Coordinates of C-alpha atoms and ligand atoms in Angstrom, one line a residue:
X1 CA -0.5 35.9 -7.7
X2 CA -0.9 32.7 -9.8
X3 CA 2.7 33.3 -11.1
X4 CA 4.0 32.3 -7.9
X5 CA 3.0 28.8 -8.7
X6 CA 5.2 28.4 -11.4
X7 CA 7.6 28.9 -9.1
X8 CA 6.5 25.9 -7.0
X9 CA 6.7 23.8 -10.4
X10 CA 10.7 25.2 -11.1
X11 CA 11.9 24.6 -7.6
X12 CA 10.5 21.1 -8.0
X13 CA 11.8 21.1 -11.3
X14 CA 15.6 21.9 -10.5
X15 CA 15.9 19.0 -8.2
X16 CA 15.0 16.3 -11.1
X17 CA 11.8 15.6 -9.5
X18 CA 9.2 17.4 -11.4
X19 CA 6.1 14.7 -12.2
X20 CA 3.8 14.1 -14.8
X21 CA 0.5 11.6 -15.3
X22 CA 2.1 8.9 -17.7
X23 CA -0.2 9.1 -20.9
X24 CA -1.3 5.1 -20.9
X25 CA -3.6 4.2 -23.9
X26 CA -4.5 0.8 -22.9
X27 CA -3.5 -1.6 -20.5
X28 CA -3.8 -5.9 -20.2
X29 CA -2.1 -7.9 -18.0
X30 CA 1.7 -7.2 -18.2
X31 CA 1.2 -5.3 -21.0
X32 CA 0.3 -1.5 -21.4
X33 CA 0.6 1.3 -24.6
X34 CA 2.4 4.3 -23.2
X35 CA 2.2 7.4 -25.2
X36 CA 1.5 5.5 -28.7
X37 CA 4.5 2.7 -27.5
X38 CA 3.9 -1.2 -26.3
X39 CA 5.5 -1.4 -23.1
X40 CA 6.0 -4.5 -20.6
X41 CA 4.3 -3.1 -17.6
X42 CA 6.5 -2.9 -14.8
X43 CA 4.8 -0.3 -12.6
X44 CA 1.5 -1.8 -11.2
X45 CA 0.7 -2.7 -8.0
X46 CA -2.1 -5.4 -10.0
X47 CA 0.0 -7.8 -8.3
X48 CA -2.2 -11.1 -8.8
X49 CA -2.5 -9.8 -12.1
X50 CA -6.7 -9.9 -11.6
X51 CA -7.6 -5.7 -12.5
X52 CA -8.0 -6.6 -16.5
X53 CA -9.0 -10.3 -16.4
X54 CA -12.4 -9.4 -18.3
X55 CA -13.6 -12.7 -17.4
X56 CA -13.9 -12.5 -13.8
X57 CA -15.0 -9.0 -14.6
X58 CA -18.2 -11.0 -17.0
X59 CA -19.0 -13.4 -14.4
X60 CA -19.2 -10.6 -12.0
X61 CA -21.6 -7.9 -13.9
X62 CA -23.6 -11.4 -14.7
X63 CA -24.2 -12.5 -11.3
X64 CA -24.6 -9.1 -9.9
X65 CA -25.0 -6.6 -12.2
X66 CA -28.5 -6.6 -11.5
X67 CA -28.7 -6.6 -8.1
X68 CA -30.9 -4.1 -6.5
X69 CA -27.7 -3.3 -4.2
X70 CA -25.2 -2.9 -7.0
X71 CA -25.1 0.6 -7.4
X72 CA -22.7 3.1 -9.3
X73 CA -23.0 5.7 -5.7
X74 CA -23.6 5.4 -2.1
X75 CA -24.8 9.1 -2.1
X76 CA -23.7 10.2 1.3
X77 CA -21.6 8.6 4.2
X78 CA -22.3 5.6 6.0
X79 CA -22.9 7.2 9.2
X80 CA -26.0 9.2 6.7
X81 CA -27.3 6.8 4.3
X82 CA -24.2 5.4 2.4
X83 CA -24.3 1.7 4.4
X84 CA -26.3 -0.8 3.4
X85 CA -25.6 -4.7 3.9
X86 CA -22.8 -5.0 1.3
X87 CA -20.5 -3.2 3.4
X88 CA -21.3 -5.1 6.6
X89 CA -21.0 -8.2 5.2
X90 CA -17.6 -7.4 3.3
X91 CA -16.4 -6.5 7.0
X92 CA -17.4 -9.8 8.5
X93 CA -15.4 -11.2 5.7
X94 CA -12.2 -9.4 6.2
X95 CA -12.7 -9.3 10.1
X96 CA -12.7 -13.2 9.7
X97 CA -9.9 -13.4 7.4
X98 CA -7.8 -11.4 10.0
X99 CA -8.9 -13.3 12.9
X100 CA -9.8 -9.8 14.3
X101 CA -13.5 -8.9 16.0
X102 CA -14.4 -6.4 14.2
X103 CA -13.4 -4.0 10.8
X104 CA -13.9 -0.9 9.2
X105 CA -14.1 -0.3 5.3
X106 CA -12.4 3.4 4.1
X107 CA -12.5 4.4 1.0
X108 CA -8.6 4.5 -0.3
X109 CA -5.3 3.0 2.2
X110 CA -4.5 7.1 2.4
X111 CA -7.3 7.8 3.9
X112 CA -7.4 4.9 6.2
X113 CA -4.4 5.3 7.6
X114 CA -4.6 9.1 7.5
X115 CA -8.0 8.3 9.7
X116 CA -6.6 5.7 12.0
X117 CA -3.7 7.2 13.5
X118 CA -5.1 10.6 13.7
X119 CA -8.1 8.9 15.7
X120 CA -6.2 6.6 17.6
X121 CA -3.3 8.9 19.2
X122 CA -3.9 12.6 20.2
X123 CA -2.5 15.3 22.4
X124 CA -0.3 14.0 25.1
X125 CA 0.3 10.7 23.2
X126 CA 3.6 9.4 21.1
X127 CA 4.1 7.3 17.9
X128 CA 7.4 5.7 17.2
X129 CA 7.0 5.0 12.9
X130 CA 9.3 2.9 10.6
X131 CA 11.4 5.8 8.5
X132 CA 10.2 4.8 5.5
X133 CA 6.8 4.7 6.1
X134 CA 4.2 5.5 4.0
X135 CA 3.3 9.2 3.1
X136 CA -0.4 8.5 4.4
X137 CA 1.4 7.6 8.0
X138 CA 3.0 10.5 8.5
X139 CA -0.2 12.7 7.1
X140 CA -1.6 10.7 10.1
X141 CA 0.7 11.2 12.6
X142 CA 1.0 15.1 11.9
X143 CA -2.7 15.5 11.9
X144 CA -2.9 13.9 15.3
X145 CA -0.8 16.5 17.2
X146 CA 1.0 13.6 18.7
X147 CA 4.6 13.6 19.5
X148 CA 6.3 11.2 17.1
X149 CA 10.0 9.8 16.6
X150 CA 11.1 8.3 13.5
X151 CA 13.7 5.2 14.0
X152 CA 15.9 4.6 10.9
X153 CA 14.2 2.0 8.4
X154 CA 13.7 -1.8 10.1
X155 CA 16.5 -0.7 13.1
X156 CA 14.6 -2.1 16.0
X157 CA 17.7 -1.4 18.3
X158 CA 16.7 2.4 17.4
X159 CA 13.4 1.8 18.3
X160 CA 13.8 0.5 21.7
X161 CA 16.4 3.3 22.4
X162 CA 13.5 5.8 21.0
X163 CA 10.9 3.5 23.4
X164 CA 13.1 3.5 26.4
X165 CA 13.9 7.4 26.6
X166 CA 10.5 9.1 25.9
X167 CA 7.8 6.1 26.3
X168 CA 7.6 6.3 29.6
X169 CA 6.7 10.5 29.1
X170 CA 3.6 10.0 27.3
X171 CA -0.2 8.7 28.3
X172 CA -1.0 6.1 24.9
X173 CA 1.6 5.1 22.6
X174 CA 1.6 3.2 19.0
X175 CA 4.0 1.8 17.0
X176 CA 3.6 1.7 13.4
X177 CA 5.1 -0.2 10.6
X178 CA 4.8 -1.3 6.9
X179 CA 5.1 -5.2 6.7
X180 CA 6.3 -5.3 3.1
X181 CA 7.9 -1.8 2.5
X182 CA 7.0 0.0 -1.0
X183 CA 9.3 1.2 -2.1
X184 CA 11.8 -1.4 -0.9
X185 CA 10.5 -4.4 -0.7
X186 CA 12.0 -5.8 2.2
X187 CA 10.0 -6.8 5.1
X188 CA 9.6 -5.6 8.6
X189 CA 10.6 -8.1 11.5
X190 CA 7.2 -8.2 13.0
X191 CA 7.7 -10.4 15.8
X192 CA 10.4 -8.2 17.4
X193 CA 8.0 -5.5 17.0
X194 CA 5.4 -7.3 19.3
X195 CA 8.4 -8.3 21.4
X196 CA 8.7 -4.1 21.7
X197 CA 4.9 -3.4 22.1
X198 CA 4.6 -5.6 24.9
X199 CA 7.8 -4.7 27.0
X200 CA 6.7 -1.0 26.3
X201 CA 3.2 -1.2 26.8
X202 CA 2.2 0.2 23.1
X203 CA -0.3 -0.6 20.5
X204 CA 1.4 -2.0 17.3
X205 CA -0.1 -0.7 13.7
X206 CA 0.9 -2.9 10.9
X207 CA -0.3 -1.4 7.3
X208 CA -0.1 -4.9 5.3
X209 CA -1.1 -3.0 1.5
X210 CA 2.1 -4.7 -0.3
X211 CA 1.0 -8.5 1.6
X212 CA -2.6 -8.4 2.0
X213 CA -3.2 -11.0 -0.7
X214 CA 0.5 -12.1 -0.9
X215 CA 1.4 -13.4 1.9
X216 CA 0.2 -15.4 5.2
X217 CA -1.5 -19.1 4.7
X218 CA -5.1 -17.1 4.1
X219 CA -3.8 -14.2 2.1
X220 CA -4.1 -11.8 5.5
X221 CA -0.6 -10.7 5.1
X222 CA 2.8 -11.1 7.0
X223 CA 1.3 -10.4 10.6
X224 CA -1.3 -12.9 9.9
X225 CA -2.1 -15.0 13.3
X226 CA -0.1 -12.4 15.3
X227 CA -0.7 -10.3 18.0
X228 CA -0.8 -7.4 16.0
X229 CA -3.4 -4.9 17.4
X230 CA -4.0 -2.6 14.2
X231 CA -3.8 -3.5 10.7
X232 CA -4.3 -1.7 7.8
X233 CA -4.4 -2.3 3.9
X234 CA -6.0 -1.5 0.6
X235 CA -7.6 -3.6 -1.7
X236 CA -6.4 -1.6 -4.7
X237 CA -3.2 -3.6 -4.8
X238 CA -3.6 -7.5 -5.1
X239 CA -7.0 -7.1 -4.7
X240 CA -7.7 -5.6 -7.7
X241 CA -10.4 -3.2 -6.2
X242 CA -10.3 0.2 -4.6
X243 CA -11.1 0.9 -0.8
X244 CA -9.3 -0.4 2.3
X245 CA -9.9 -1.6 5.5
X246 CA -8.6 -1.6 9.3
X247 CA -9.0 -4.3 11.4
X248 CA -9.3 -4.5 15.0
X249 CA -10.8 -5.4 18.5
X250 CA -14.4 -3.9 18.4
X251 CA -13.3 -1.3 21.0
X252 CA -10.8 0.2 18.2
X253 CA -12.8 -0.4 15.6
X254 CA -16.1 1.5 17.5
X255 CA -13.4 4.3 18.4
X256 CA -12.8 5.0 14.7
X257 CA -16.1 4.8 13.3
X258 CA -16.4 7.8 16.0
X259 CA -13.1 9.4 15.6
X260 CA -11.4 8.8 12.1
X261 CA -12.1 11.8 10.2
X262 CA -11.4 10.8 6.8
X263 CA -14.8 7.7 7.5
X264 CA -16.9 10.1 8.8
X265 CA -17.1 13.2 6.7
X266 CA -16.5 10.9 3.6
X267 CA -19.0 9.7 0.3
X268 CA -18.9 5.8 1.2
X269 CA -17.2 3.7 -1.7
X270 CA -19.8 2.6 -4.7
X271 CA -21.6 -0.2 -3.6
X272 CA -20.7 -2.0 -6.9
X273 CA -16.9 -1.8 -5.6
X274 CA -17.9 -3.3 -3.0
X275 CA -19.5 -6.0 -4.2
X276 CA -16.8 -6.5 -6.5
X277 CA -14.3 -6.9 -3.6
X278 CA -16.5 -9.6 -2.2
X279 CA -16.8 -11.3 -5.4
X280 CA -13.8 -11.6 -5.3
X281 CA -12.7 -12.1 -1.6
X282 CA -15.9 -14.7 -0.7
X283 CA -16.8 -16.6 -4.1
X284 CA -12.9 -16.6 -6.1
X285 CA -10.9 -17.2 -2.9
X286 CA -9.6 -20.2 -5.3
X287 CA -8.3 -17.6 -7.8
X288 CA -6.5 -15.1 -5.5
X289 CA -4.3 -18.3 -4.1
X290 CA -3.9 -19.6 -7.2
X291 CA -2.5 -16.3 -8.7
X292 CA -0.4 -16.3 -5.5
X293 CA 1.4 -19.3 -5.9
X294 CA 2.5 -18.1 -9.5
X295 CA 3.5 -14.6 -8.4
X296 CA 5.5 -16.7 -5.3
X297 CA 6.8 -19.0 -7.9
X298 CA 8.3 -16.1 -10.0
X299 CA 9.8 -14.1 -6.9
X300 CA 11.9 -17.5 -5.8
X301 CA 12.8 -18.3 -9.5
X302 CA 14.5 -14.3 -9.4
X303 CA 15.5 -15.1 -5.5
X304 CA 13.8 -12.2 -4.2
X305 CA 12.4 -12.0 -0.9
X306 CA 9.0 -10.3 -2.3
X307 CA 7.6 -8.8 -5.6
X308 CA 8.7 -5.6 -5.0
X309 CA 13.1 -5.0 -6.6
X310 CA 14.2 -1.6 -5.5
X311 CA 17.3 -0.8 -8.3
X312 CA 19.2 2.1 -6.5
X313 CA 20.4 4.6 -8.8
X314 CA 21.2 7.7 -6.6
X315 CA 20.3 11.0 -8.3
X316 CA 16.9 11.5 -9.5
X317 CA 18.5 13.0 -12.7
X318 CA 20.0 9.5 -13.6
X319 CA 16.9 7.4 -12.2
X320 CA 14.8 9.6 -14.7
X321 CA 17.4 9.4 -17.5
X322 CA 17.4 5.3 -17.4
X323 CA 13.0 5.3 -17.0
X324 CA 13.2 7.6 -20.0
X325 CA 15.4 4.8 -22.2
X326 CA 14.0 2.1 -20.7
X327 CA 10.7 3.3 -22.0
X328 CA 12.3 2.9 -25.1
X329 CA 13.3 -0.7 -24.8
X330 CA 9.8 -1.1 -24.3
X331 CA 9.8 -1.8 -20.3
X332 CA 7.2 0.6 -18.2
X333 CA 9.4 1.2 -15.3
X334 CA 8.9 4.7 -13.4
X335 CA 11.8 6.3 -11.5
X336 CA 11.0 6.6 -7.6
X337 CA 11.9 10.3 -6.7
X338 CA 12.4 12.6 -3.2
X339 CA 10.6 13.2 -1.7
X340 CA 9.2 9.6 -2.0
X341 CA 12.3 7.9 -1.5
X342 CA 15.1 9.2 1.0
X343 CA 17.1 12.1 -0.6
X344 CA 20.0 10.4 -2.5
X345 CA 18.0 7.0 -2.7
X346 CA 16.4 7.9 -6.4
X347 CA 15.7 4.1 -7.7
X348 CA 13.4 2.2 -10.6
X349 CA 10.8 0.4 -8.5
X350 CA 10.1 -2.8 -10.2
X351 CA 6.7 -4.3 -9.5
X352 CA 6.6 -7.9 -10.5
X353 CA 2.6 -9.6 -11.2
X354 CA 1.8 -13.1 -11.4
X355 CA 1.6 -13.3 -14.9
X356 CA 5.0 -12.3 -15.6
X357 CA 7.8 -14.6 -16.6
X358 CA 11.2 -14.8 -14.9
X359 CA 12.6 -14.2 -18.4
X360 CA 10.8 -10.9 -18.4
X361 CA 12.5 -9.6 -15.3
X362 CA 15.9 -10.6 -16.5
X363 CA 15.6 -9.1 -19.4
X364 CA 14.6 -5.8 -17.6
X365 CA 17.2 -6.4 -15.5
X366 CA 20.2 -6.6 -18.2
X367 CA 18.5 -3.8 -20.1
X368 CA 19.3 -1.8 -16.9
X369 CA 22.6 -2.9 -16.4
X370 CA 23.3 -2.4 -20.1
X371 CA 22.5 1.3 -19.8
X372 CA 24.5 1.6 -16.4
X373 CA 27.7 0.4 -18.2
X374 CA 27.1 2.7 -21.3
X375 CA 27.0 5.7 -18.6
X376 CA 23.6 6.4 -18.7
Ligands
PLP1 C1 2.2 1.2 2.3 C2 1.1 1.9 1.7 N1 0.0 2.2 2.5 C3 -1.0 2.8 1.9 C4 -1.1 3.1 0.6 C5 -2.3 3.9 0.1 O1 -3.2 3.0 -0.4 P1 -4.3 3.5 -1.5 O2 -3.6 3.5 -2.8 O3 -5.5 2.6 -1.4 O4 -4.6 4.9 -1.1 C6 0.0 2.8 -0.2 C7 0.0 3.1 -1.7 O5 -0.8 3.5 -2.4 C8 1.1 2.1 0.3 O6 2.1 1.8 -0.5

């Protein structure tokens, strides 16, 4: 029975996409040690470069450490015993931040947005979702036994198409996009989207886990101070944390504390991660912009429009085959596979963090080329 398994693995393998758990030894800042070999880190979403700044990470296990609230478990759910005031408060911090009544903490951005769009759309419902969406938004939208279309990546003229022939068919209706996509960095036009919402009578979803902490005048993201009725991100990106959060009106927000699956039948996050978030959220605000304005800084020295450079290679064979020798050069770049990325689309994803130096991403950058022209 097992053997059919290796099957799984061979099919997999065939198409160039088979994947393995990198063997990192240590990791600081832009630098890591991957398998034995100093590498220039290239592959973390640590994008305000904050998860190994051990001095933060002092001050923090100083102040709190012994805290009668910062605890290594929350032993059960927080609809059991698993709440306690960190979690409230951390709400009322990121419910203020968004200009939004009211949010709920889950406990990785898969889960939330797994939870939220199963919870929010059901049965008889529709969901029109960005292409290139993230995996955890279509989990979501297949759990929810909605109908869903799929307009091509950022094509809002496909969208209204898609809105105008079946909106009209279907009781509640949500529109979901990324505002900075992963994987290619580009970002969504969010006011045509409201534009859309409104003539169509839909809710709008906006998962902000590349821009929370990047972008918007108080770090809330691209849809920041816009009529954006859900948003979604995680704080193990900029934030340097683990968990995520939705925020909404109350209503929503008392609908998924009721409804979302993945909260309710879920271990709350440590209460120690969530300190550490508010540490870091309420009493280093000051850091988190600062690191912004470097990482902003580096993206308009390289003239890109965020901190996320797609380089399109094609076939996952080749984007493998230039990871694999780039690894070499000492750069940590991973190749971006289907059925991540679009058949055809296999890429390097480079992930750029505050502390970097434009001269770093050059040099990336012509190591790549390099091997391009030497056919690799
Ligand atoms: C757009 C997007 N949403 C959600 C997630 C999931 O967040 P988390 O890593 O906290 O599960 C990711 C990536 O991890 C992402 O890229």
């Amino acid at each position: 029975m097992e053997n059919n398994y290796a099957l799984v693995l061979e099919e997999i393998a065939s198409k160039g996409c088979l994947r393995h758990i990198p063997a990192i030894e240590y990791r600081e800042g832009v630098q890591a040690v991957l398998d034995g070999q100093p590498c220039l880190n290239f592959s973390s979403n640590d994008y305000l470069a904050l998860s190994t700044n051990t001095s933060l990470r002092d001050a923090f296990l100083q102040q709190h450490g012994h805290d009668a609230q910062c605890l290594f478990s929350s032993a059960s759910a927080r609809l059991l015993s698993g709440s306690s005031q960190v979690y409230g408060a951390l709400e009322a911090e990121v419910a203020a931040l968004f200009g939004k009544e009211a949010c709920l903490l889950f406990n990785t951005g898969y889960q939330c947005n797994l939870g939220v769009v199963s919870a929010l759309v059901g049965k008889g419902d529709v969901i029109f979702s960005d292409k290139l969406n993230h995996a955890s938004v279509v989990a979501g939208m297949q759990l929810s036994g909605a109908a869903f279309y799929r307009y091509a990546h950022t094509d809002y003229a496909h969208l209204e198409r898609f809105l105008h022939e079946h909106r009209g068919k279907f009781r509640r209706a949500l529109i979901i996009s990324e505002s900075v996509f992963s994987m290619d960095g580009d970002v969504a036009d969010i006011d045509r989207l409201i534009a859309l919402k409104k003539r169509y009578d839909c809710l709008l979803m906006i998962d902000e886990a590349h821009a929370f902490g990047v972008f918007g005048e108080h770090l809330a993201g691209c849809s920041e101070g816009k009529d954006v009725d859900v948003i979604t991100a995680t704080f193990g990106k900029s934030l340097a944390s683990m968990g995520a959060f939705c925020v909404a009106s109350r209503l929503i927000i008392d609908v998924l504390v009721n409804k979302a699956a993945s909260f309710i039948f879920s271990t709350a996050l440590p209460p120690i991660t969530v300190l550490w978030t508010y540490f870091l959220l309420h009493e280093h605000r000051a850091v988190l912009y600062a690191q912004r304005e470097k990482l902003l800084g580096l993206c308009a020295a390289l003239g890109c429009p965020t901190q996320i450079i797609p380089v399109l290679l094609g076939e996952s064979d080749a984007a493998a085959r230039i990871a694999r020798r780039l690894c070499e050069a000492h750069y940590f770049v991973l190749p971006i596979r289907p059925p991540t990325v679009p058949p055809h689309t296999a890429r390097l994803r480079l992930s750029l963090t505050a502390d970097m130096s434009p001269a770093m991403v050059r040099g990336l950058l012509a190591a790549v080329q390099q091997l391009q022209q030497e056919g690799c």
